[in-house]
Amino acid sequence: MKKSFRTASFALALASLAHAAQAQTALYQPRDIKRAYAKGTRAADGRPGPKYWQNRARYDITVQAAPPARDIRGRETITYFNNSPDTLKSLTIRLIQNIHKPGAAREGDASPDYITEGVSIDSFAVGGQTRPYNGRGAATAQVIALARPLLPHDSVRLAFGWHFPISQQSGREGMLDKTTFFLAYFYPRVAVYDDYNGWDRLPFLDSKEFYNDFNDYTLRVRVPANYLVWATGTLQNPKQVLQPAFAKKLEKSMTSDQIIHIATPADLARKNITAQQPFNTWVWKANDISDVTLALSDHYDWDAASVIVDPATKRRASVQAAFGDSTEDFHSSVKFSQNALSWFSRNWPGVPYPFPKMTVVQGFADMEYPMMVNDSPEKDLKFAQLVQDHEIAHTYFPFYMGINESRYAFMDEGWATTFELLIGRAENGPAAADEFYRKFRVTRWINDPSTAEDLPVITPSSELKAGYGNNSYGKASLSYLALKDMLGDELFKKCLHTYMDRWHGKHPIPWDYFNSMSSASGQDLTWFFQNWFFSNGYIDLALTKADKTAQGTVVTIQNVGGFAVPVDLKVSYADGSTETLHRSPDFWRANQQLASLTIPAGKAVQSVTFDHGLYLDANPGNDRLAVQ
């Protein structure tokens, strides 16, 4: 019995390996990706390979701001660990604030209020020795040579002093008003050095997003008295920076389901919230996270509560909001966050919110950061909640998973768009959520026949301008929903969790997703991923003919656009009744151009019509067919 079991297990293992190898080689892989598999840093079944590695760092940052002065000054030490097998003769340093500098590469125009002099490096040291900083110009990624190469499994200690003027025009970061700042990407950082691409030296063009290592951070924010600070991480010294009554309210909010108004307009007017010394230093800590960001203001309201995000352990997360009192929607922000963190933790993706806190700040960006959201105010409360849901959903992609957004934005934006729809169905009902999704995520793409809009989703985001939004958001999301339809919710969630468990805290690439979903499902899904990610497909189904046979009415469907979408066929019978027949995308597995659907014999069929649902059709003129 044991021998038979072992033999069967060995045969299954061989079959699984063969299947994984076939899936790996069937999809196009760029040569750098192939090298990663050959080196063993990535495995054919979608797991990190036996030789997988990634670098990390420890940051200790002190930053000072004193509005209305725009001067931001900082100093930091970085201990950078080279876990790679490579000797590094140089480091790539990211100075993203240089995007504001005259002459910086950008994908759009910049107004005078956006332009600044960029980052000035005031001091630089390596291993305690002062060095000239040899990065130059307006580049957001600058290469600096090391006097002594950094050997494998060794570390180097860097020290920077820097300053820059905060941009008057607020985008992802900048002045929200004269005494309210949002600081993001404000410190020099070591770029990612990874197993498939080496140094990430793509310039930041103020359009595509980011790619960061998982690091440990201590962040000190030095601001004048009466300024409140919100930041990524856990506040270490609330009793030192807040007056006792307000420190107690913050502490109470950590276990409260009810919203606590920590700072109200009346409190702010009395100027008695913070410690009354010329400057207060707020200290935050966050470990194993990809970035830190902060906001500060002397007149923003501060609301807070908490929510259970892990029913098994009863672990809570703090939810906070910072906003101008006149913005009506932000008075509901904490309630929105409680709902989102609870729903995402329990439903989709169904992974407990992994961080201790989420803070939403009233700004202008509609942008996500670890434990932070910068959202613009909205008059429509439902739309305000949807936007906040979307940004909070990014907690999982790219922050729980270290996605390379600058190259493969569909790996995070597509998922946030999908979760936005799914939570929207729970909040507003399926009809309203689906209608918004169609209008906001599908309509523009499906009605735009431009060549750029039908480039394959796998096209690197860094190479796209036109087509970037639809590839990253709508098309990618539709593919995830189509796969969910094909596998069914239970198996799809199992596969998603397998992928997330394998790559939590690591740097997955598209092939890791493709191969993980195939191996976890026990199916070869290569045909599906080839169809959705590597083709120039779009959505256009055509009803070509209906033949009456002894078995029933055989309806022939041509897949003009090529994408393997679900099929919902509304059948109208001669007696006035109707029914809708559903086929998952597996309908197209055997032949992705042509397939037939049989309506069982019985009642006389009068006509058939597509009900496309989310999958809007490029040519609705061939969506109905009368049956003779």
PDB file of N, CA and C in Angstrom, residues 211-292:
ATOM      1  N   TYR A 211       8.141  51.364  -7.483  1.00  0.00           N
ATOM      2  CA  TYR A 211       8.673  50.035  -7.213  1.00  0.00           C
ATOM      3  C   TYR A 211       9.677  50.199  -6.080  1.00  0.00           C
ATOM      4  N   ASN A 212       9.401  49.580  -4.936  1.00  0.00           N
ATOM      5  CA  ASN A 212      10.241  49.775  -3.756  1.00  0.00           C
ATOM      6  C   ASN A 212      10.522  48.450  -3.059  1.00  0.00           C
ATOM      7  N   ASP A 213      11.642  48.414  -2.354  1.00  0.00           N
ATOM      8  CA  ASP A 213      11.954  47.273  -1.502  1.00  0.00           C
ATOM      9  C   ASP A 213      11.130  47.335  -0.217  1.00  0.00           C
ATOM     10  N   PHE A 214      11.122  46.217   0.514  1.00  0.00           N
ATOM     11  CA  PHE A 214      10.522  46.173   1.842  1.00  0.00           C
ATOM     12  C   PHE A 214      11.604  46.536   2.862  1.00  0.00           C
ATOM     13  N   ASN A 215      11.361  47.615   3.596  1.00  0.00           N
ATOM     14  CA  ASN A 215      12.363  48.156   4.499  1.00  0.00           C
ATOM     15  C   ASN A 215      11.784  48.366   5.891  1.00  0.00           C
ATOM     16  N   ASP A 216      12.671  48.650   6.853  1.00  0.00           N
ATOM     17  CA  ASP A 216      12.269  49.061   8.196  1.00  0.00           C
ATOM     18  C   ASP A 216      12.521  50.559   8.332  1.00  0.00           C
ATOM     19  N   TYR A 217      11.549  51.265   8.912  1.00  0.00           N
ATOM     20  CA  TYR A 217      11.634  52.724   8.979  1.00  0.00           C
ATOM     21  C   TYR A 217      11.433  53.223  10.407  1.00  0.00           C
ATOM     22  N   THR A 218      12.265  54.166  10.796  1.00  0.00           N
ATOM     23  CA  THR A 218      11.988  55.064  11.913  1.00  0.00           C
ATOM     24  C   THR A 218      11.895  56.460  11.315  1.00  0.00           C
ATOM     25  N   LEU A 219      10.785  57.131  11.546  1.00  0.00           N
ATOM     26  CA  LEU A 219      10.526  58.441  10.947  1.00  0.00           C
ATOM     27  C   LEU A 219      10.272  59.445  12.058  1.00  0.00           C
ATOM     28  N   ARG A 220      11.091  60.499  12.079  1.00  0.00           N
ATOM     29  CA  ARG A 220      10.915  61.591  13.036  1.00  0.00           C
ATOM     30  C   ARG A 220      10.476  62.830  12.265  1.00  0.00           C
ATOM     31  N   VAL A 221       9.371  63.401  12.679  1.00  0.00           N
ATOM     32  CA  VAL A 221       8.820  64.569  11.987  1.00  0.00           C
ATOM     33  C   VAL A 221       8.826  65.740  12.968  1.00  0.00           C
ATOM     34  N   ARG A 222       9.631  66.741  12.649  1.00  0.00           N
ATOM     35  CA  ARG A 222       9.803  67.897  13.540  1.00  0.00           C
ATOM     36  C   ARG A 222       8.995  69.069  12.993  1.00  0.00           C
ATOM     37  N   VAL A 223       7.993  69.503  13.757  1.00  0.00           N
ATOM     38  CA  VAL A 223       7.092  70.572  13.326  1.00  0.00           C
ATOM     39  C   VAL A 223       6.834  71.516  14.503  1.00  0.00           C
ATOM     40  N   PRO A 224       6.400  72.742  14.222  1.00  0.00           N
ATOM     41  CA  PRO A 224       6.119  73.679  15.306  1.00  0.00           C
ATOM     42  C   PRO A 224       4.946  73.216  16.167  1.00  0.00           C
ATOM     43  N   ALA A 225       4.836  73.782  17.345  1.00  0.00           N
ATOM     44  CA  ALA A 225       3.691  73.533  18.215  1.00  0.00           C
ATOM     45  C   ALA A 225       2.409  73.855  17.471  1.00  0.00           C
ATOM     46  N   ASN A 226       1.354  73.117  17.831  1.00  0.00           N
ATOM     47  CA  ASN A 226       0.004  73.279  17.277  1.00  0.00           C
ATOM     48  C   ASN A 226      -0.145  72.678  15.874  1.00  0.00           C
ATOM     49  N   TYR A 227       0.901  72.010  15.394  1.00  0.00           N
ATOM     50  CA  TYR A 227       0.772  71.251  14.152  1.00  0.00           C
ATOM     51  C   TYR A 227       0.574  69.778  14.492  1.00  0.00           C
ATOM     52  N   LEU A 228      -0.437  69.183  13.859  1.00  0.00           N
ATOM     53  CA  LEU A 228      -0.693  67.750  13.979  1.00  0.00           C
ATOM     54  C   LEU A 228      -0.027  67.022  12.825  1.00  0.00           C
ATOM     55  N   VAL A 229       0.398  65.802  13.088  1.00  0.00           N
ATOM     56  CA  VAL A 229       1.087  65.006  12.070  1.00  0.00           C
ATOM     57  C   VAL A 229       0.424  63.628  11.987  1.00  0.00           C
ATOM     58  N   TRP A 230       0.238  63.160  10.758  1.00  0.00           N
ATOM     59  CA  TRP A 230      -0.243  61.805  10.491  1.00  0.00           C
ATOM     60  C   TRP A 230       0.771  61.145   9.566  1.00  0.00           C
ATOM     61  N   ALA A 231       1.078  59.880   9.787  1.00  0.00           N
ATOM     62  CA  ALA A 231       2.130  59.246   8.991  1.00  0.00           C
ATOM     63  C   ALA A 231       1.948  57.745   8.941  1.00  0.00           C
ATOM     64  N   THR A 232       2.673  57.127   8.012  1.00  0.00           N
ATOM     65  CA  THR A 232       2.773  55.668   7.953  1.00  0.00           C
ATOM     66  C   THR A 232       3.390  55.160   9.243  1.00  0.00           C
ATOM     67  N   GLY A 233       2.844  54.089   9.779  1.00  0.00           N
ATOM     68  CA  GLY A 233       3.453  53.455  10.936  1.00  0.00           C
ATOM     69  C   GLY A 233       2.700  53.721  12.218  1.00  0.00           C
ATOM     70  N   THR A 234       3.321  53.359  13.326  1.00  0.00           N
ATOM     71  CA  THR A 234       2.737  53.501  14.656  1.00  0.00           C
ATOM     72  C   THR A 234       3.422  54.644  15.385  1.00  0.00           C
ATOM     73  N   LEU A 235       2.630  55.567  15.895  1.00  0.00           N
ATOM     74  CA  LEU A 235       3.175  56.703  16.641  1.00  0.00           C
ATOM     75  C   LEU A 235       3.777  56.195  17.950  1.00  0.00           C
ATOM     76  N   GLN A 236       5.051  56.520  18.169  1.00  0.00           N
ATOM     77  CA  GLN A 236       5.780  55.999  19.320  1.00  0.00           C
ATOM     78  C   GLN A 236       5.650  56.868  20.558  1.00  0.00           C
ATOM     79  N   ASN A 237       5.360  58.157  20.402  1.00  0.00           N
ATOM     80  CA  ASN A 237       5.425  59.075  21.550  1.00  0.00           C
ATOM     81  C   ASN A 237       4.210  59.996  21.650  1.00  0.00           C
ATOM     82  N   PRO A 238       2.993  59.447  21.621  1.00  0.00           N
ATOM     83  CA  PRO A 238       1.822  60.320  21.680  1.00  0.00           C
ATOM     84  C   PRO A 238       1.767  61.182  22.936  1.00  0.00           C
ATOM     85  N   LYS A 239       2.247  60.663  24.068  1.00  0.00           N
ATOM     86  CA  LYS A 239       2.176  61.432  25.310  1.00  0.00           C
ATOM     87  C   LYS A 239       3.190  62.566  25.352  1.00  0.00           C
ATOM     88  N   GLN A 240       4.195  62.501  24.488  1.00  0.00           N
ATOM     89  CA  GLN A 240       5.181  63.579  24.441  1.00  0.00           C
ATOM     90  C   GLN A 240       4.759  64.705  23.499  1.00  0.00           C
ATOM     91  N   VAL A 241       3.975  64.382  22.457  1.00  0.00           N
ATOM     92  CA  VAL A 241       3.622  65.414  21.473  1.00  0.00           C
ATOM     93  C   VAL A 241       2.195  65.924  21.638  1.00  0.00           C
ATOM     94  N   LEU A 242       1.354  65.181  22.367  1.00  0.00           N
ATOM     95  CA  LEU A 242      -0.033  65.587  22.566  1.00  0.00           C
ATOM     96  C   LEU A 242      -0.280  65.907  24.045  1.00  0.00           C
ATOM     97  N   GLN A 243      -1.154  66.880  24.289  1.00  0.00           N
ATOM     98  CA  GLN A 243      -1.593  67.143  25.653  1.00  0.00           C
ATOM     99  C   GLN A 243      -2.339  65.906  26.167  1.00  0.00           C
ATOM    100  N   PRO A 244      -2.339  65.663  27.478  1.00  0.00           N
ATOM    101  CA  PRO A 244      -2.885  64.412  28.031  1.00  0.00           C
ATOM    102  C   PRO A 244      -4.297  64.073  27.569  1.00  0.00           C
ATOM    103  N   ALA A 245      -5.184  65.052  27.496  1.00  0.00           N
ATOM    104  CA  ALA A 245      -6.574  64.751  27.114  1.00  0.00           C
ATOM    105  C   ALA A 245      -6.654  64.213  25.690  1.00  0.00           C
ATOM    106  N   PHE A 246      -5.814  64.744  24.816  1.00  0.00           N
ATOM    107  CA  PHE A 246      -5.862  64.323  23.413  1.00  0.00           C
ATOM    108  C   PHE A 246      -5.118  63.001  23.208  1.00  0.00           C
ATOM    109  N   ALA A 247      -4.066  62.783  23.981  1.00  0.00           N
ATOM    110  CA  ALA A 247      -3.385  61.482  23.933  1.00  0.00           C
ATOM    111  C   ALA A 247      -4.332  60.380  24.399  1.00  0.00           C
ATOM    112  N   LYS A 248      -5.166  60.690  25.412  1.00  0.00           N
ATOM    113  CA  LYS A 248      -6.134  59.702  25.897  1.00  0.00           C
ATOM    114  C   LYS A 248      -7.197  59.414  24.842  1.00  0.00           C
ATOM    115  N   LYS A 249      -7.649  60.450  24.129  1.00  0.00           N
ATOM    116  CA  LYS A 249      -8.649  60.224  23.078  1.00  0.00           C
ATOM    117  C   LYS A 249      -8.068  59.352  21.967  1.00  0.00           C
ATOM    118  N   LEU A 250      -6.821  59.602  21.595  1.00  0.00           N
ATOM    119  CA  LEU A 250      -6.184  58.768  20.574  1.00  0.00           C
ATOM    120  C   LEU A 250      -6.079  57.327  21.056  1.00  0.00           C
ATOM    121  N   GLU A 251      -5.682  57.141  22.300  1.00  0.00           N
ATOM    122  CA  GLU A 251      -5.559  55.786  22.847  1.00  0.00           C
ATOM    123  C   GLU A 251      -6.927  55.095  22.872  1.00  0.00           C
ATOM    124  N   LYS A 252      -7.954  55.818  23.270  1.00  0.00           N
ATOM    125  CA  LYS A 252      -9.296  55.236  23.330  1.00  0.00           C
ATOM    126  C   LYS A 252      -9.774  54.812  21.943  1.00  0.00           C
ATOM    127  N   SER A 253      -9.428  55.592  20.927  1.00  0.00           N
ATOM    128  CA  SER A 253      -9.885  55.285  19.563  1.00  0.00           C
ATOM    129  C   SER A 253      -9.356  53.959  19.058  1.00  0.00           C
ATOM    130  N   MET A 254      -8.226  53.504  19.622  1.00  0.00           N
ATOM    131  CA  MET A 254      -7.600  52.267  19.143  1.00  0.00           C
ATOM    132  C   MET A 254      -8.453  51.035  19.409  1.00  0.00           C
ATOM    133  N   THR A 255      -9.406  51.138  20.341  1.00  0.00           N
ATOM    134  CA  THR A 255     -10.277  49.996  20.635  1.00  0.00           C
ATOM    135  C   THR A 255     -11.752  50.370  20.516  1.00  0.00           C
ATOM    136  N   SER A 256     -12.037  51.501  19.903  1.00  0.00           N
ATOM    137  CA  SER A 256     -13.411  51.992  19.823  1.00  0.00           C
ATOM    138  C   SER A 256     -14.022  51.721  18.457  1.00  0.00           C
ATOM    139  N   ASP A 257     -15.249  51.207  18.451  1.00  0.00           N
ATOM    140  CA  ASP A 257     -16.004  51.103  17.209  1.00  0.00           C
ATOM    141  C   ASP A 257     -16.637  52.441  16.834  1.00  0.00           C
ATOM    142  N   GLN A 258     -16.842  53.284  17.827  1.00  0.00           N
ATOM    143  CA  GLN A 258     -17.467  54.587  17.605  1.00  0.00           C
ATOM    144  C   GLN A 258     -16.407  55.622  17.230  1.00  0.00           C
ATOM    145  N   ILE A 259     -16.791  56.553  16.374  1.00  0.00           N
ATOM    146  CA  ILE A 259     -15.851  57.584  15.937  1.00  0.00           C
ATOM    147  C   ILE A 259     -15.580  58.546  17.084  1.00  0.00           C
ATOM    148  N   ILE A 260     -14.310  58.788  17.331  1.00  0.00           N
ATOM    149  CA  ILE A 260     -13.887  59.743  18.349  1.00  0.00           C
ATOM    150  C   ILE A 260     -13.295  60.958  17.646  1.00  0.00           C
ATOM    151  N   HIS A 261     -13.804  62.127  17.986  1.00  0.00           N
ATOM    152  CA  HIS A 261     -13.325  63.370  17.382  1.00  0.00           C
ATOM    153  C   HIS A 261     -12.133  63.855  18.202  1.00  0.00           C
ATOM    154  N   ILE A 262     -10.941  63.431  17.782  1.00  0.00           N
ATOM    155  CA  ILE A 262      -9.741  63.745  18.557  1.00  0.00           C
ATOM    156  C   ILE A 262      -9.461  65.247  18.529  1.00  0.00           C
ATOM    157  N   ALA A 263      -9.575  65.866  17.379  1.00  0.00           N
ATOM    158  CA  ALA A 263      -9.356  67.312  17.252  1.00  0.00           C
ATOM    159  C   ALA A 263     -10.504  67.908  16.457  1.00  0.00           C
ATOM    160  N   THR A 264     -11.220  68.815  17.052  1.00  0.00           N
ATOM    161  CA  THR A 264     -12.344  69.493  16.416  1.00  0.00           C
ATOM    162  C   THR A 264     -11.946  70.929  16.087  1.00  0.00           C
ATOM    163  N   PRO A 265     -12.764  71.645  15.300  1.00  0.00           N
ATOM    164  CA  PRO A 265     -12.446  73.060  15.035  1.00  0.00           C
ATOM    165  C   PRO A 265     -12.295  73.875  16.318  1.00  0.00           C
ATOM    166  N   ALA A 266     -13.116  73.585  17.334  1.00  0.00           N
ATOM    167  CA  ALA A 266     -13.003  74.329  18.596  1.00  0.00           C
ATOM    168  C   ALA A 266     -11.665  74.046  19.279  1.00  0.00           C
ATOM    169  N   ASP A 267     -11.248  72.758  19.259  1.00  0.00           N
ATOM    170  CA  ASP A 267      -9.951  72.407  19.845  1.00  0.00           C
ATOM    171  C   ASP A 267      -8.818  73.104  19.104  1.00  0.00           C
ATOM    172  N   LEU A 268      -8.888  73.084  17.795  1.00  0.00           N
ATOM    173  CA  LEU A 268      -7.840  73.690  16.976  1.00  0.00           C
ATOM    174  C   LEU A 268      -7.752  75.186  17.231  1.00  0.00           C
ATOM    175  N   ALA A 269      -8.901  75.835  17.412  1.00  0.00           N
ATOM    176  CA  ALA A 269      -8.915  77.281  17.661  1.00  0.00           C
ATOM    177  C   ALA A 269      -8.272  77.623  18.997  1.00  0.00           C
ATOM    178  N   ARG A 270      -8.408  76.738  19.992  1.00  0.00           N
ATOM    179  CA  ARG A 270      -7.821  77.002  21.309  1.00  0.00           C
ATOM    180  C   ARG A 270      -6.314  76.751  21.337  1.00  0.00           C
ATOM    181  N   LYS A 271      -5.795  76.073  20.320  1.00  0.00           N
ATOM    182  CA  LYS A 271      -4.360  75.799  20.204  1.00  0.00           C
ATOM    183  C   LYS A 271      -3.810  75.123  21.471  1.00  0.00           C
ATOM    184  N   ASN A 272      -4.532  74.107  21.915  1.00  0.00           N
ATOM    185  CA  ASN A 272      -4.104  73.412  23.132  1.00  0.00           C
ATOM    186  C   ASN A 272      -3.996  71.906  22.939  1.00  0.00           C
ATOM    187  N   ILE A 273      -3.800  71.468  21.685  1.00  0.00           N
ATOM    188  CA  ILE A 273      -3.795  70.026  21.409  1.00  0.00           C
ATOM    189  C   ILE A 273      -2.402  69.429  21.604  1.00  0.00           C
ATOM    190  N   THR A 274      -1.371  70.106  21.136  1.00  0.00           N
ATOM    191  CA  THR A 274      -0.012  69.558  21.184  1.00  0.00           C
ATOM    192  C   THR A 274       0.766  70.126  22.360  1.00  0.00           C
ATOM    193  N   ALA A 275       1.900  69.482  22.603  1.00  0.00           N
ATOM    194  CA  ALA A 275       2.830  70.025  23.592  1.00  0.00           C
ATOM    195  C   ALA A 275       3.242  71.436  23.163  1.00  0.00           C
ATOM    196  N   GLN A 276       3.335  72.335  24.134  1.00  0.00           N
ATOM    197  CA  GLN A 276       3.582  73.750  23.817  1.00  0.00           C
ATOM    198  C   GLN A 276       5.063  74.098  23.956  1.00  0.00           C
ATOM    199  N   GLN A 277       5.837  73.514  23.074  1.00  0.00           N
ATOM    200  CA  GLN A 277       7.244  73.887  22.957  1.00  0.00           C
ATOM    201  C   GLN A 277       7.472  74.313  21.520  1.00  0.00           C
ATOM    202  N   PRO A 278       8.545  75.061  21.239  1.00  0.00           N
ATOM    203  CA  PRO A 278       8.690  75.621  19.879  1.00  0.00           C
ATOM    204  C   PRO A 278       8.533  74.582  18.775  1.00  0.00           C
ATOM    205  N   PHE A 279       9.152  73.427  18.938  1.00  0.00           N
ATOM    206  CA  PHE A 279       9.018  72.330  17.975  1.00  0.00           C
ATOM    207  C   PHE A 279       8.736  71.036  18.727  1.00  0.00           C
ATOM    208  N   ASN A 280       7.871  70.219  18.135  1.00  0.00           N
ATOM    209  CA  ASN A 280       7.626  68.864  18.622  1.00  0.00           C
ATOM    210  C   ASN A 280       8.146  67.874  17.591  1.00  0.00           C
ATOM    211  N   THR A 281       8.721  66.799  18.060  1.00  0.00           N
ATOM    212  CA  THR A 281       9.193  65.736  17.167  1.00  0.00           C
ATOM    213  C   THR A 281       8.314  64.504  17.339  1.00  0.00           C
ATOM    214  N   TRP A 282       7.528  64.218  16.314  1.00  0.00           N
ATOM    215  CA  TRP A 282       6.646  63.053  16.298  1.00  0.00           C
ATOM    216  C   TRP A 282       7.443  61.870  15.742  1.00  0.00           C
ATOM    217  N   VAL A 283       7.393  60.746  16.430  1.00  0.00           N
ATOM    218  CA  VAL A 283       8.211  59.589  16.045  1.00  0.00           C
ATOM    219  C   VAL A 283       7.299  58.428  15.643  1.00  0.00           C
ATOM    220  N   TRP A 284       7.566  57.874  14.460  1.00  0.00           N
ATOM    221  CA  TRP A 284       6.776  56.775  13.925  1.00  0.00           C
ATOM    222  C   TRP A 284       7.704  55.613  13.571  1.00  0.00           C
ATOM    223  N   LYS A 285       7.171  54.401  13.694  1.00  0.00           N
ATOM    224  CA  LYS A 285       7.938  53.222  13.270  1.00  0.00           C
ATOM    225  C   LYS A 285       7.061  52.330  12.408  1.00  0.00           C
ATOM    226  N   ALA A 286       7.678  51.749  11.386  1.00  0.00           N
ATOM    227  CA  ALA A 286       7.001  50.783  10.514  1.00  0.00           C
ATOM    228  C   ALA A 286       8.059  49.842   9.974  1.00  0.00           C
ATOM    229  N   ASN A 287       7.815  48.555  10.092  1.00  0.00           N
ATOM    230  CA  ASN A 287       8.774  47.552   9.630  1.00  0.00           C
ATOM    231  C   ASN A 287       8.213  46.753   8.468  1.00  0.00           C
ATOM    232  N   ASP A 288       9.138  46.286   7.628  1.00  0.00           N
ATOM    233  CA  ASP A 288       8.798  45.399   6.516  1.00  0.00           C
ATOM    234  C   ASP A 288       7.726  46.042   5.635  1.00  0.00           C
ATOM    235  N   ILE A 289       7.996  47.264   5.217  1.00  0.00           N
ATOM    236  CA  ILE A 289       7.025  48.028   4.441  1.00  0.00           C
ATOM    237  C   ILE A 289       7.768  48.780   3.345  1.00  0.00           C
ATOM    238  N   SER A 290       7.054  49.150   2.293  1.00  0.00           N
ATOM    239  CA  SER A 290       7.730  49.638   1.090  1.00  0.00           C
ATOM    240  C   SER A 290       7.921  51.155   1.037  1.00  0.00           C
ATOM    241  N   ASP A 291       7.327  51.913   1.953  1.00  0.00           N
ATOM    242  CA  ASP A 291       7.475  53.368   1.889  1.00  0.00           C
ATOM    243  C   ASP A 291       6.872  53.970   3.144  1.00  0.00           C
ATOM    244  N   VAL A 292       7.210  55.229   3.415  1.00  0.00           N
ATOM    245  CA  VAL A 292       6.539  56.012   4.447  1.00  0.00           C
ATOM    246  C   VAL A 292       6.162  57.365   3.868  1.00  0.00           C
TER     247      VAL A 292
END
